[in-house]
mmCIF file of C-alpha atoms in Angstrom:
data_model
loop_
_atom_site.group_PDB
_atom_site.id
_atom_site.type_symbol
_atom_site.label_atom_id
_atom_site.label_comp_id
_atom_site.label_asym_id
_atom_site.label_seq_id
_atom_site.Cartn_x
_atom_site.Cartn_y
_atom_site.Cartn_z
ATOM 1 C CA MET A 114 99.767 73.304 17.227
ATOM 2 C CA LEU A 115 103.161 73.087 18.931
ATOM 3 C CA LEU A 116 105.286 70.358 17.367
ATOM 4 C CA GLY A 117 108.910 69.335 17.117
ATOM 5 C CA GLU A 118 112.043 69.035 19.213
ATOM 6 C CA TYR A 119 114.592 71.838 19.549
ATOM 7 C CA ARG A 120 117.839 72.114 21.502
ATOM 8 C CA HIS A 121 118.998 75.402 22.978
ATOM 9 C CA ASN A 122 121.349 76.367 25.778
ATOM 10 C CA ILE A 123 120.175 78.142 28.896
ATOM 11 C CA ASP A 124 122.605 80.823 30.008
ATOM 12 C CA THR A 125 123.778 81.613 33.544
ATOM 13 C CA LYS A 126 121.061 84.266 33.873
ATOM 14 C CA GLY A 127 118.305 81.742 33.125
ATOM 15 C CA ARG A 128 117.636 82.976 29.594
ATOM 16 C CA LEU A 129 116.466 80.405 27.077
ATOM 17 C CA ILE A 130 115.670 80.818 23.387
ATOM 18 C CA ILE A 131 112.150 79.818 22.397
ATOM 19 C CA PRO A 132 112.068 78.293 18.891
ATOM 20 C CA ALA A 133 110.695 80.643 16.229
ATOM 21 C CA LYS A 134 107.950 78.141 15.326
ATOM 22 C CA PHE A 135 106.755 78.194 18.937
ATOM 23 C CA ARG A 136 106.951 81.989 19.215
ATOM 24 C CA GLU A 137 104.512 82.387 16.314
ATOM 25 C CA GLN A 138 101.875 80.398 18.198
ATOM 26 C CA LEU A 139 102.619 81.534 21.748
ATOM 27 C CA GLY A 140 102.559 85.262 21.161
ATOM 28 C CA PRO A 141 104.644 87.780 23.112
ATOM 29 C CA GLN A 142 103.561 86.502 26.562
ATOM 30 C CA PHE A 143 102.732 83.016 27.800
ATOM 31 C CA MET A 144 102.866 80.908 30.950
ATOM 32 C CA VAL A 145 105.489 78.416 32.153
ATOM 33 C CA THR A 146 105.119 76.257 35.254
ATOM 34 C CA ARG A 147 106.074 72.946 36.806
ATOM 35 C CA GLY A 148 105.287 70.021 34.579
ATOM 36 C CA LEU A 149 105.170 66.307 35.129
ATOM 37 C CA ASP A 150 108.066 63.862 34.840
ATOM 38 C CA GLY A 151 110.548 66.551 35.903
ATOM 39 C CA CYS A 152 110.064 68.993 33.038
ATOM 40 C CA LEU A 153 108.419 72.397 32.676
ATOM 41 C CA PHE A 154 105.136 73.024 30.857
ATOM 42 C CA GLY A 155 104.555 76.115 28.716
ATOM 43 C CA TYR A 156 101.113 77.288 27.623
ATOM 44 C CA PRO A 157 99.810 79.919 25.226
ATOM 45 C CA PRO A 158 97.288 82.258 26.940
ATOM 46 C CA SER A 159 94.168 80.561 25.552
ATOM 47 C CA GLU A 160 95.311 77.098 26.604
ATOM 48 C CA TRP A 161 96.405 78.396 30.028
ATOM 49 C CA GLU A 162 92.851 79.578 30.649
ATOM 50 C CA GLN A 163 91.485 76.112 29.844
ATOM 51 C CA VAL A 164 94.009 74.383 32.104
ATOM 52 C CA GLN A 165 93.224 76.846 34.874
ATOM 53 C CA GLU A 166 89.495 76.116 34.576
ATOM 54 C CA GLU A 167 90.093 72.362 34.710
ATOM 55 C CA ILE A 168 92.233 72.640 37.836
ATOM 56 C CA ASP A 169 89.751 75.034 39.430
ATOM 57 C CA HIS A 170 87.111 72.305 39.068
ATOM 58 C CA LEU A 171 89.131 69.753 41.023
ATOM 59 C CA PRO A 172 87.499 68.933 44.376
ATOM 60 C CA PHE A 173 89.229 71.239 46.863
ATOM 61 C CA ASN A 174 88.262 68.911 49.715
ATOM 62 C CA LYS A 175 90.730 66.337 48.337
ATOM 63 C CA ARG A 176 94.299 66.721 49.592
ATOM 64 C CA ASP A 177 95.854 65.663 46.260
ATOM 65 C CA ALA A 178 93.801 68.255 44.380
ATOM 66 C CA ARG A 179 94.855 71.034 46.774
ATOM 67 C CA THR A 180 98.501 69.976 46.641
ATOM 68 C CA PHE A 181 98.545 69.750 42.874
ATOM 69 C CA ALA A 182 96.878 73.156 42.448
ATOM 70 C CA ARG A 183 99.250 74.776 44.949
ATOM 71 C CA LEU A 184 102.385 73.407 43.326
ATOM 72 C CA PHE A 185 101.180 74.016 39.784
ATOM 73 C CA PHE A 186 100.033 77.617 40.270
ATOM 74 C CA SER A 187 102.649 78.744 42.790
ATOM 75 C CA ALA A 188 105.396 77.973 40.294
ATOM 76 C CA ALA A 189 103.636 79.583 37.329
ATOM 77 C CA THR A 190 105.311 82.564 35.779
ATOM 78 C CA GLU A 191 104.301 84.790 32.907
ATOM 79 C CA CYS A 192 107.117 84.823 30.384
ATOM 80 C CA GLU A 193 107.756 87.633 27.971
ATOM 81 C CA LEU A 194 109.975 87.267 24.923
ATOM 82 C CA ASP A 195 112.912 89.633 24.610
ATOM 83 C CA LYS A 196 114.175 90.961 21.269
ATOM 84 C CA GLN A 197 116.296 87.830 20.765
ATOM 85 C CA GLY A 198 113.314 85.496 21.301
ATOM 86 C CA ARG A 199 114.414 84.452 24.789
ATOM 87 C CA ILE A 200 112.567 84.087 28.061
ATOM 88 C CA ASN A 201 114.016 84.424 31.532
ATOM 89 C CA LEU A 202 113.176 81.416 33.676
ATOM 90 C CA PRO A 203 113.086 81.950 37.443
ATOM 91 C CA GLU A 204 115.500 79.990 39.616
ATOM 92 C CA PRO A 205 112.833 77.786 41.276
ATOM 93 C CA LEU A 206 111.723 76.451 37.873
ATOM 94 C CA ILE A 207 115.321 75.890 36.764
ATOM 95 C CA LYS A 208 115.972 73.928 39.970
ATOM 96 C CA TYR A 209 112.730 71.950 39.690
ATOM 97 C CA ALA A 210 113.546 70.762 36.146
ATOM 98 C CA LYS A 211 117.268 70.434 36.985
ATOM 99 C CA LEU A 212 118.126 72.415 33.864
ATOM 100 C CA GLN A 213 121.834 72.433 33.134
ATOM 101 C CA LYS A 214 123.415 73.944 30.017
ATOM 102 C CA GLN A 215 121.590 72.251 27.144
ATOM 103 C CA CYS A 216 117.800 72.119 27.145
ATOM 104 C CA VAL A 217 115.300 70.409 24.888
ATOM 105 C CA LEU A 218 112.047 72.144 24.013
ATOM 106 C CA THR A 219 109.391 69.778 22.719
ATOM 107 C CA GLY A 220 106.053 70.636 21.195
ATOM 108 C CA VAL A 221 103.224 68.549 22.657
ATOM 109 C CA SER A 222 100.182 69.770 20.727
ATOM 110 C CA LYS A 223 98.657 72.558 22.867
ATOM 111 C CA ARG A 224 101.646 72.996 25.184
ATOM 112 C CA PHE A 225 105.399 72.786 25.021
ATOM 113 C CA GLU A 226 107.837 71.242 27.462
ATOM 114 C CA ILE A 227 111.302 72.262 28.601
ATOM 115 C CA TRP A 228 113.642 69.439 29.596
ATOM 116 C CA ASP A 229 117.244 69.142 30.650
ATOM 117 C CA ALA A 230 118.823 67.514 27.579
ATOM 118 C CA GLU A 231 120.339 64.540 29.422
ATOM 119 C CA LYS A 232 117.075 63.840 31.246
ATOM 120 C CA TRP A 233 115.117 64.122 27.973
ATOM 121 C CA ASP A 234 117.484 61.741 26.197
ATOM 122 C CA ARG A 235 117.061 59.117 28.957
ATOM 123 C CA TYR A 236 113.288 59.589 29.063
ATOM 124 C CA ASN A 237 112.961 59.522 25.276
ATOM 125 C CA GLU A 238 115.051 56.367 24.940
ATOM 126 C CA GLN A 239 112.952 54.530 27.537
ATOM 127 C CA ALA A 240 109.656 55.781 26.115
ATOM 128 C CA GLN A 241 110.620 54.751 22.588
ATOM 129 C CA ASP A 242 111.335 51.230 23.815
ATOM 130 C CA ASP A 243 107.779 51.112 25.207
ATOM 131 C CA PHE A 244 106.083 53.079 22.394
ATOM 132 C CA ASN A 245 104.226 50.176 20.788
ATOM 133 C CA GLU A 246 102.989 48.824 24.117
ATOM 134 C CA ILE A 247 101.895 52.288 25.240
ATOM 135 C CA ALA A 248 99.990 52.789 21.976
ATOM 136 C CA GLU A 249 98.232 49.441 22.334
ATOM 137 C CA ASN A 250 97.238 50.207 25.933
ATOM 138 C CA LEU A 251 95.881 53.620 25.003
ATOM 139 C CA LEU A 252 93.775 52.196 22.196
ATOM 140 C CA ASP A 253 91.688 50.505 24.896
ATOM 141 C CA PHE A 254 90.377 53.914 25.962
#
């Protein structure tokens, strides 16, 4: 399970340190792609296969399903850790998530997310204000 919040800087070459606790669970290669809310999603290989199957089962005759699949898979990149525990993010993903210098990597159970630190701080502050209401609404499921 991927848990926690970690802050690391992305360098000018797009290299970003993956926290050691994440590396243990991700293995030497894993996938990163566009996420929701302006962040990136990272998946270990086994979870990537499950996500891929779910998206493959979306009705291809629906425009939203085709668009989502295209954007999700076209941005996907297989990341390989270097000896310092870093990955090299491609420019389109950096631009999509508007990653500046400091990034936040958050564990979200079976995936992790990469956020620009300022964007994460704004999102986190707003979400915390609504946390109780969100929890109550989700309990209705």
